[in-house]
mmCIF file of C-alpha atoms in Angstrom:
data_model
loop_
_atom_site.group_PDB
_atom_site.id
_atom_site.type_symbol
_atom_site.label_atom_id
_atom_site.label_comp_id
_atom_site.label_asym_id
_atom_site.label_seq_id
_atom_site.Cartn_x
_atom_site.Cartn_y
_atom_site.Cartn_z
ATOM 1 C CA MET A 2 0.007 0.022 -0.007
ATOM 2 C CA ARG A 3 1.262 3.408 -0.864
ATOM 3 C CA SER A 4 0.209 6.799 -2.341
ATOM 4 C CA ALA A 5 0.644 6.423 -6.002
ATOM 5 C CA SER A 6 0.907 9.130 -8.728
ATOM 6 C CA PRO A 7 -1.568 8.803 -11.592
ATOM 7 C CA ALA A 8 1.272 7.712 -13.892
ATOM 8 C CA ALA A 9 2.425 4.990 -11.577
ATOM 9 C CA ARG A 10 -1.305 3.895 -10.948
ATOM 10 C CA ARG A 11 -1.676 3.534 -14.703
ATOM 11 C CA ASP A 12 1.425 1.322 -15.041
ATOM 12 C CA ALA A 13 0.388 -0.789 -12.132
ATOM 13 C CA ASP A 14 -3.173 -1.294 -13.487
ATOM 14 C CA ALA A 15 -1.537 -2.347 -16.798
ATOM 15 C CA VAL A 16 0.390 -5.160 -15.168
ATOM 16 C CA ILE A 17 -2.591 -6.163 -12.932
ATOM 17 C CA SER A 18 -5.068 -6.519 -15.760
ATOM 18 C CA GLY A 19 -3.148 -9.334 -17.518
ATOM 19 C CA SER A 20 -4.748 -8.939 -20.884
ATOM 20 C CA PRO A 21 -2.456 -9.655 -23.837
ATOM 21 C CA ALA A 22 -2.835 -6.132 -25.346
ATOM 22 C CA VAL A 23 -2.247 -4.388 -22.078
ATOM 23 C CA LEU A 24 0.779 -6.613 -21.196
ATOM 24 C CA ALA A 25 2.217 -5.995 -24.614
ATOM 25 C CA SER A 26 1.926 -2.200 -24.184
ATOM 26 C CA GLU A 27 3.634 -2.492 -20.707
ATOM 27 C CA ALA A 28 6.386 -4.481 -22.379
ATOM 28 C CA ASP A 29 6.804 -1.827 -24.931
ATOM 29 C CA ARG A 30 7.198 0.888 -22.275
ATOM 30 C CA LEU A 31 9.718 -1.360 -20.397
ATOM 31 C CA ALA A 32 11.645 -1.927 -23.657
ATOM 32 C CA ALA A 33 11.930 1.811 -24.222
ATOM 33 C CA THR A 34 13.272 2.241 -20.629
ATOM 34 C CA LEU A 35 15.734 -0.583 -21.102
ATOM 35 C CA ALA A 36 17.239 1.128 -24.083
ATOM 36 C CA SER A 37 18.750 3.785 -21.732
ATOM 37 C CA LEU A 38 19.296 1.421 -18.745
ATOM 38 C CA VAL A 39 21.685 -0.811 -20.677
ATOM 39 C CA PRO A 40 24.436 1.806 -21.429
ATOM 40 C CA GLU A 41 23.986 3.257 -17.949
ATOM 41 C CA ALA A 42 24.421 -0.226 -16.346
ATOM 42 C CA GLU A 43 27.623 -0.863 -18.392
ATOM 43 C CA ARG A 44 28.988 2.572 -17.469
ATOM 44 C CA ILE A 45 28.371 1.852 -13.693
ATOM 45 C CA ALA A 46 29.930 -1.659 -14.013
ATOM 46 C CA ALA A 47 33.052 -0.126 -15.776
ATOM 47 C CA THR A 48 33.352 2.422 -12.914
ATOM 48 C CA VAL A 49 33.116 -0.231 -10.202
ATOM 49 C CA ALA A 50 35.422 -2.563 -12.024
ATOM 50 C CA ALA A 51 38.074 0.171 -12.281
ATOM 51 C CA GLY A 52 37.967 0.533 -8.494
ATOM 52 C CA LEU A 53 37.995 -3.173 -7.691
ATOM 53 C CA HIS A 54 41.164 -5.085 -6.873
ATOM 54 C CA GLY A 55 39.229 -8.355 -6.233
ATOM 55 C CA GLN A 56 39.761 -11.005 -3.697
ATOM 56 C CA ARG A 57 42.081 -13.273 -5.493
ATOM 57 C CA ARG A 58 43.764 -16.566 -4.507
ATOM 58 C CA SER A 59 46.316 -18.909 -5.858
ATOM 59 C CA GLY A 60 45.334 -21.934 -7.714
ATOM 60 C CA PRO A 61 45.159 -23.413 -11.336
ATOM 61 C CA GLY A 62 44.843 -20.697 -13.920
ATOM 62 C CA GLU A 63 46.710 -18.807 -16.484
ATOM 63 C CA THR A 64 46.672 -15.338 -15.073
ATOM 64 C CA PHE A 65 49.753 -14.145 -13.099
ATOM 65 C CA TRP A 66 49.081 -13.249 -9.506
ATOM 66 C CA GLN A 67 52.236 -12.934 -7.551
ATOM 67 C CA TYR A 68 55.818 -14.096 -6.745
ATOM 68 C CA ARG A 69 56.366 -15.633 -3.367
ATOM 69 C CA PRO A 70 59.476 -17.043 -1.614
ATOM 70 C CA ALA A 71 59.892 -20.796 -2.139
ATOM 71 C CA LEU A 72 59.017 -22.856 0.936
ATOM 72 C CA PRO A 73 61.280 -25.708 2.331
ATOM 73 C CA GLY A 74 60.607 -28.843 0.348
ATOM 74 C CA GLU A 75 59.129 -26.837 -2.647
ATOM 75 C CA PRO A 76 59.358 -28.889 -5.881
ATOM 76 C CA ILE A 77 62.220 -27.592 -8.014
ATOM 77 C CA THR A 78 59.980 -27.460 -11.101
ATOM 78 C CA ARG A 79 57.871 -24.669 -9.401
ATOM 79 C CA ILE A 80 60.793 -22.287 -9.050
ATOM 80 C CA ASP A 81 60.931 -19.249 -11.339
ATOM 81 C CA TRP A 82 64.603 -19.154 -12.066
ATOM 82 C CA ARG A 83 64.508 -15.856 -13.860
ATOM 83 C CA GLN A 84 62.926 -13.995 -10.869
ATOM 84 C CA SER A 85 65.159 -15.959 -8.417
ATOM 85 C CA ALA A 86 68.358 -14.847 -10.310
ATOM 86 C CA ARG A 87 67.557 -11.216 -9.345
ATOM 87 C CA SER A 88 67.983 -11.917 -5.680
ATOM 88 C CA HIS A 89 69.601 -14.430 -3.276
ATOM 89 C CA LYS A 90 66.211 -16.214 -2.647
ATOM 90 C CA ALA A 91 64.285 -18.720 -4.695
ATOM 91 C CA TYR A 92 60.853 -17.516 -5.738
ATOM 92 C CA VAL A 93 57.666 -19.327 -6.994
ATOM 93 C CA ARG A 94 55.388 -17.859 -9.588
ATOM 94 C CA GLU A 95 51.786 -18.255 -8.651
ATOM 95 C CA THR A 96 48.789 -17.884 -10.902
ATOM 96 C CA GLU A 97 45.276 -16.842 -9.965
ATOM 97 C CA ALA A 98 42.595 -19.536 -9.287
ATOM 98 C CA GLU A 99 40.048 -19.511 -12.042
ATOM 99 C CA HIS A 100 36.704 -21.194 -11.188
ATOM 100 C CA ALA A 101 33.961 -19.830 -13.306
ATOM 101 C CA GLN A 102 30.588 -20.341 -11.770
ATOM 102 C CA THR A 103 27.001 -19.418 -12.864
ATOM 103 C CA ILE A 104 25.301 -16.425 -10.979
ATOM 104 C CA TYR A 105 21.595 -16.385 -11.250
ATOM 105 C CA LEU A 106 19.562 -13.095 -11.321
ATOM 106 C CA TRP A 107 15.888 -12.489 -10.496
ATOM 107 C CA CYS A 108 14.055 -9.205 -10.999
ATOM 108 C CA ASP A 109 10.646 -8.506 -9.220
ATOM 109 C CA LEU A 110 8.417 -7.215 -12.101
ATOM 110 C CA SER A 111 5.266 -7.177 -9.928
ATOM 111 C CA PRO A 112 2.920 -4.046 -9.863
ATOM 112 C CA SER A 113 4.321 -2.738 -6.573
ATOM 113 C CA MET A 114 7.677 -2.240 -8.251
ATOM 114 C CA VAL A 115 6.208 0.012 -10.816
ATOM 115 C CA TRP A 116 5.997 3.017 -8.534
ATOM 116 C CA SER A 117 7.964 6.140 -7.752
ATOM 117 C CA SER A 118 6.928 8.787 -5.161
ATOM 118 C CA HIS A 119 8.447 11.553 -7.403
ATOM 119 C CA PRO A 120 8.499 10.296 -11.079
ATOM 120 C CA SER A 121 10.224 13.592 -12.175
ATOM 121 C CA SER A 122 13.216 13.010 -10.059
ATOM 122 C CA LEU A 123 13.336 9.446 -8.812
ATOM 123 C CA PRO A 124 13.303 6.199 -10.927
ATOM 124 C CA LEU A 125 10.634 3.555 -10.667
ATOM 125 C CA LYS A 126 11.682 0.782 -8.196
ATOM 126 C CA ARG A 127 11.469 -1.625 -11.062
ATOM 127 C CA ASP A 128 13.864 0.491 -13.200
ATOM 128 C CA ARG A 129 16.436 0.775 -10.443
ATOM 129 C CA ALA A 130 16.254 -3.075 -9.873
ATOM 130 C CA ILE A 131 16.831 -3.662 -13.518
ATOM 131 C CA LEU A 132 19.692 -1.209 -13.569
ATOM 132 C CA LEU A 133 21.395 -2.933 -10.676
ATOM 133 C CA LEU A 134 20.960 -6.311 -12.229
ATOM 134 C CA LEU A 135 22.222 -5.278 -15.606
ATOM 135 C CA ALA A 136 25.220 -3.679 -14.007
ATOM 136 C CA ALA A 137 25.880 -6.684 -11.956
ATOM 137 C CA ALA A 138 25.626 -8.863 -15.014
ATOM 138 C CA SER A 139 28.153 -6.745 -16.867
ATOM 139 C CA LEU A 140 30.632 -6.688 -13.892
ATOM 140 C CA LEU A 141 30.354 -10.513 -13.628
ATOM 141 C CA GLU A 142 30.859 -10.961 -17.261
ATOM 142 C CA ARG A 143 34.069 -8.922 -17.059
ATOM 143 C CA SER A 144 35.448 -11.258 -14.307
ATOM 144 C CA GLY A 145 34.665 -14.333 -16.476
ATOM 145 C CA GLU A 146 31.549 -15.567 -14.604
ATOM 146 C CA ARG A 147 28.465 -17.076 -16.297
ATOM 147 C CA VAL A 148 25.132 -15.225 -15.707
ATOM 148 C CA ARG A 149 21.660 -16.481 -16.150
ATOM 149 C CA LEU A 150 18.112 -14.915 -15.595
ATOM 150 C CA VAL A 151 15.511 -16.626 -13.526
ATOM 151 C CA SER A 152 11.685 -16.406 -13.590
ATOM 152 C CA PRO A 153 9.136 -17.943 -11.270
ATOM 153 C CA ASN A 154 9.116 -20.899 -13.684
ATOM 154 C CA GLY A 155 12.839 -21.581 -13.438
ATOM 155 C CA PRO A 156 15.861 -20.316 -15.299
ATOM 156 C CA ALA A 157 15.082 -18.341 -18.424
ATOM 157 C CA ASP A 158 16.711 -18.640 -21.858
ATOM 158 C CA LEU A 159 18.583 -15.602 -23.036
ATOM 159 C CA PRO A 160 18.318 -14.483 -26.607
ATOM 160 C CA PRO A 161 20.949 -16.200 -28.717
ATOM 161 C CA GLY A 162 23.872 -14.109 -29.965
ATOM 162 C CA ALA A 163 27.344 -12.824 -29.060
ATOM 163 C CA GLY A 164 26.192 -9.453 -27.631
ATOM 164 C CA ARG A 165 27.039 -8.141 -24.238
ATOM 165 C CA ILE A 166 25.352 -9.905 -21.468
ATOM 166 C CA ALA A 167 23.487 -6.782 -20.208
ATOM 167 C CA SER A 168 21.804 -6.301 -23.687
ATOM 168 C CA ARG A 169 20.794 -9.989 -23.818
ATOM 169 C CA ILE A 170 19.295 -9.934 -20.199
ATOM 170 C CA ALA A 171 17.546 -6.656 -21.100
ATOM 171 C CA LEU A 172 15.793 -8.416 -24.046
ATOM 172 C CA ALA A 173 14.867 -11.290 -21.944
ATOM 173 C CA LEU A 174 13.304 -9.048 -19.245
ATOM 174 C CA ALA A 175 11.195 -7.328 -21.877
ATOM 175 C CA SER A 176 9.899 -10.745 -22.901
ATOM 176 C CA LEU A 177 9.199 -11.827 -19.218
ATOM 177 C CA ALA A 178 7.332 -8.597 -18.583
ATOM 178 C CA GLN A 179 4.441 -10.042 -21.039
ATOM 179 C CA GLN A 180 4.077 -13.029 -18.848
ATOM 180 C CA PRO A 181 1.461 -12.768 -15.979
ATOM 181 C CA ASP A 182 3.345 -15.352 -13.889
ATOM 182 C CA GLU A 183 6.298 -13.038 -13.683
ATOM 183 C CA THR A 184 4.440 -10.972 -11.182
ATOM 184 C CA ALA A 185 4.508 -13.818 -8.602
ATOM 185 C CA LEU A 186 7.083 -14.121 -5.861
ATOM 186 C CA LEU A 187 9.906 -16.566 -6.827
ATOM 187 C CA LYS A 188 8.342 -19.843 -5.568
ATOM 188 C CA GLY A 189 9.174 -23.357 -6.321
ATOM 189 C CA THR A 190 12.141 -22.485 -8.485
ATOM 190 C CA VAL A 191 14.894 -25.121 -8.244
ATOM 191 C CA LEU A 192 18.517 -23.990 -8.822
ATOM 192 C CA PRO A 193 21.592 -26.146 -8.694
ATOM 193 C CA PRO A 194 23.154 -26.688 -5.199
ATOM 194 C CA HIS A 195 25.988 -24.377 -4.338
ATOM 195 C CA SER A 196 24.831 -21.610 -6.829
ATOM 196 C CA GLN A 197 24.280 -18.027 -5.964
ATOM 197 C CA LEU A 198 21.162 -15.863 -6.741
ATOM 198 C CA ILE A 199 20.997 -12.159 -6.781
ATOM 199 C CA ILE A 200 17.320 -11.009 -6.009
ATOM 200 C CA ALA A 201 16.147 -7.468 -6.648
ATOM 201 C CA SER A 202 12.792 -6.846 -5.104
ATOM 202 C CA ASP A 203 10.803 -4.498 -2.790
ATOM 203 C CA LEU A 204 9.865 -7.534 -0.780
ATOM 204 C CA LEU A 205 6.408 -6.197 -0.405
ATOM 205 C CA ALA A 206 4.812 -9.663 0.127
ATOM 206 C CA PRO A 207 3.418 -11.456 3.145
ATOM 207 C CA ASP A 208 6.260 -12.186 5.611
ATOM 208 C CA LYS A 209 5.476 -15.945 5.558
ATOM 209 C CA ASP A 210 6.054 -16.084 1.840
ATOM 210 C CA VAL A 211 9.297 -14.187 2.056
ATOM 211 C CA THR A 212 10.379 -16.438 4.924
ATOM 212 C CA THR A 213 9.485 -19.553 2.997
ATOM 213 C CA LEU A 214 11.454 -18.338 -0.081
ATOM 214 C CA PHE A 215 14.562 -17.616 1.903
ATOM 215 C CA ARG A 216 14.403 -21.062 3.695
ATOM 216 C CA GLN A 217 13.689 -22.906 0.583
ATOM 217 C CA LEU A 218 16.653 -21.420 -1.140
ATOM 218 C CA ALA A 219 18.910 -22.187 1.827
ATOM 219 C CA GLY A 220 17.593 -25.820 2.084
ATOM 220 C CA GLY A 221 18.501 -26.297 -1.704
ATOM 221 C CA GLY A 222 22.048 -25.098 -1.068
ATOM 222 C CA VAL A 223 21.559 -21.804 -2.804
ATOM 223 C CA ARG A 224 22.885 -18.544 -1.361
ATOM 224 C CA ALA A 225 21.022 -15.443 -2.174
ATOM 225 C CA HIS A 226 22.054 -11.761 -2.250
ATOM 226 C CA ILE A 227 18.941 -9.787 -1.613
ATOM 227 C CA LEU A 228 18.833 -6.155 -2.964
ATOM 228 C CA GLN A 229 15.654 -4.716 -1.278
ATOM 229 C CA ILE A 230 14.565 -1.812 -3.447
ATOM 230 C CA ILE A 231 12.900 0.989 -1.403
ATOM 231 C CA ASP A 232 11.488 4.344 -2.472
ATOM 232 C CA PRO A 233 12.441 7.048 0.137
ATOM 233 C CA SER A 234 8.814 7.879 0.866
ATOM 234 C CA GLU A 235 8.330 4.264 1.816
ATOM 235 C CA ARG A 236 11.026 4.723 4.404
ATOM 236 C CA ASP A 237 10.085 8.149 5.674
ATOM 237 C CA LEU A 238 6.135 8.469 5.165
ATOM 238 C CA PRO A 239 6.735 12.256 4.429
ATOM 239 C CA TYR A 240 2.890 12.857 3.917
ATOM 240 C CA ALA A 241 0.633 15.157 5.852
ATOM 241 C CA GLY A 242 -3.110 15.730 6.219
ATOM 242 C CA ARG A 243 -5.757 13.388 4.835
ATOM 243 C CA ILE A 244 -4.148 10.973 2.312
ATOM 244 C CA ARG A 245 -5.746 8.267 0.225
ATOM 245 C CA PHE A 246 -3.307 5.322 -0.337
ATOM 246 C CA GLU A 247 -4.083 3.148 -3.366
ATOM 247 C CA GLY A 248 -3.433 -0.415 -3.505
ATOM 248 C CA LEU A 249 -1.221 -1.553 -6.554
ATOM 249 C CA GLU A 250 -1.874 -5.234 -6.287
ATOM 250 C CA HIS A 251 -5.752 -5.613 -5.602
ATOM 251 C CA GLU A 252 -5.565 -4.155 -2.024
ATOM 252 C CA PRO A 253 -8.420 -1.907 -1.166
ATOM 253 C CA ASP A 254 -7.734 1.844 -0.954
ATOM 254 C CA LEU A 255 -7.028 3.168 2.479
ATOM 255 C CA VAL A 256 -7.833 6.746 3.689
ATOM 256 C CA LEU A 257 -5.992 8.087 6.617
ATOM 257 C CA PRO A 258 -6.483 11.425 8.355
ATOM 258 C CA ALA A 259 -3.539 13.396 9.769
ATOM 259 C CA VAL A 260 -0.966 10.992 8.467
ATOM 260 C CA GLU A 261 1.821 12.976 9.974
ATOM 261 C CA THR A 262 0.731 11.838 13.382
ATOM 262 C CA LEU A 263 1.245 8.209 12.433
ATOM 263 C CA ARG A 264 4.904 8.796 11.559
ATOM 264 C CA PRO A 265 6.513 7.760 14.850
ATOM 265 C CA GLU A 266 4.599 4.473 14.923
ATOM 266 C CA TYR A 267 5.231 3.875 11.314
ATOM 267 C CA ASP A 268 8.972 4.259 11.838
ATOM 268 C CA VAL A 269 8.833 1.589 14.605
ATOM 269 C CA VAL A 270 6.884 -0.842 12.337
ATOM 270 C CA PHE A 271 9.180 -0.173 9.437
ATOM 271 C CA ALA A 272 12.284 -0.828 11.542
ATOM 272 C CA ARG A 273 10.963 -3.886 13.088
ATOM 273 C CA ARG A 274 10.163 -5.377 9.633
ATOM 274 C CA GLN A 275 13.565 -4.553 8.363
ATOM 275 C CA ALA A 276 15.138 -6.186 11.251
ATOM 276 C CA HIS A 277 12.913 -9.292 10.774
ATOM 277 C CA LEU A 278 13.827 -9.580 7.088
ATOM 278 C CA ARG A 279 17.570 -9.152 7.825
ATOM 279 C CA ASN A 280 17.385 -11.770 10.684
ATOM 280 C CA ILE A 281 15.577 -14.328 8.392
ATOM 281 C CA ALA A 282 17.955 -13.629 5.539
ATOM 282 C CA GLU A 283 21.230 -13.773 7.540
ATOM 283 C CA GLY A 284 19.942 -16.764 9.452
ATOM 284 C CA CYS A 285 19.663 -18.608 6.204
ATOM 285 C CA ARG A 286 23.209 -17.398 5.338
ATOM 286 C CA HIS A 287 21.877 -15.047 2.648
ATOM 287 C CA THR A 288 23.161 -11.360 2.485
ATOM 288 C CA PHE A 289 20.530 -8.536 2.875
ATOM 289 C CA GLN A 290 21.059 -5.158 1.307
ATOM 290 C CA PRO A 291 18.474 -2.518 1.468
ATOM 291 C CA HIS A 292 18.833 0.063 -1.321
ATOM 292 C CA GLN A 293 16.917 3.488 -1.756
ATOM 293 C CA THR A 294 16.270 4.765 -5.102
ATOM 294 C CA ASP A 295 17.636 8.205 -4.133
ATOM 295 C CA THR A 296 21.121 6.808 -3.327
ATOM 296 C CA SER A 297 24.007 5.867 -5.657
ATOM 297 C CA ALA A 298 23.595 2.740 -7.790
ATOM 298 C CA ALA A 299 27.403 2.382 -8.117
ATOM 299 C CA ALA A 300 27.802 2.165 -4.243
ATOM 300 C CA ALA A 301 25.115 -0.463 -4.155
ATOM 301 C CA LEU A 302 26.884 -2.508 -6.933
ATOM 302 C CA LEU A 303 30.196 -2.177 -5.124
ATOM 303 C CA SER A 304 28.671 -3.562 -1.972
ATOM 304 C CA LEU A 305 26.995 -6.461 -3.841
ATOM 305 C CA SER A 306 30.342 -7.308 -5.490
ATOM 306 C CA ALA A 307 31.951 -7.551 -2.130
ATOM 307 C CA SER A 308 29.162 -9.847 -0.963
ATOM 308 C CA LEU A 309 29.716 -12.049 -4.064
ATOM 309 C CA SER A 310 33.308 -12.257 -3.519
ATOM 310 C CA GLY A 311 32.882 -13.204 0.069
ATOM 311 C CA HIS A 312 30.649 -16.147 -0.903
ATOM 312 C CA ARG A 313 32.632 -17.610 -3.697
ATOM 313 C CA GLY A 314 31.991 -21.288 -3.978
ATOM 314 C CA GLY A 315 28.430 -21.125 -2.466
ATOM 315 C CA GLY A 316 27.760 -24.211 -0.314
ATOM 316 C CA ARG A 317 24.825 -25.673 1.674
ATOM 317 C CA PRO A 318 24.136 -23.560 4.740
#
């Protein structure tokens, strides 16, 4: 439930109605938005990549990592004689471990995501979620990882071709937007054990459904990195006077008088739910990262990259 602008309300109604013509129209609007999000996502990924040093480790691979002093009993075949000749010590040349893995992405395309409290200055929550996922895909591609998109029905096929991964995911998202099932929470999707999943959603679903999702993923050996997309007005409730809040997903409208008097209680409820979501996520060994649409997307991507690096290899919780 939230106060919606007329434009946001029209977009939400388009998704809710589910008719082929309306869904196609919404997909067209999303496709037009994606045309600008793809280059922005790749720019953000390039900026973050330039500032990352990575969390590397030695292992089988071809990329040089470092020289280190030879240890007692080190096989003579591992000695780099050219480097060792420059000093009085024997040195071993180490390469960086290269273990490509598949990172799965899911974007919440439900009506509650098609909303912004200030459309002229803030992006729709859906658009920010897509931007972050496209940027993450671009960054992962640069580091040699495989990326796949997920829908409520399972892993989604990307359009064939040799284009950049962000462009191919954008095309797949435009196609998924035409499917009514895509408005559902990610339920029953089975991913390979030890895989990682990036979720971009406002998590505006019943707590029991969110808890079930987190636990099912953990039970299947999947580690999720949750990006909770929040509009600043959802965090601060900056309204005053008599306000009519319009439901975007079949909820009845709610008229409240003197909304400003409810702010202290709202702050408590909001903080309590955030703490609950974090506790459930981290209890399942997922990472939980709230992100407001009025803050830097690059900073969110940098934090997400650190979470992914810290969970390389996945594993059953």
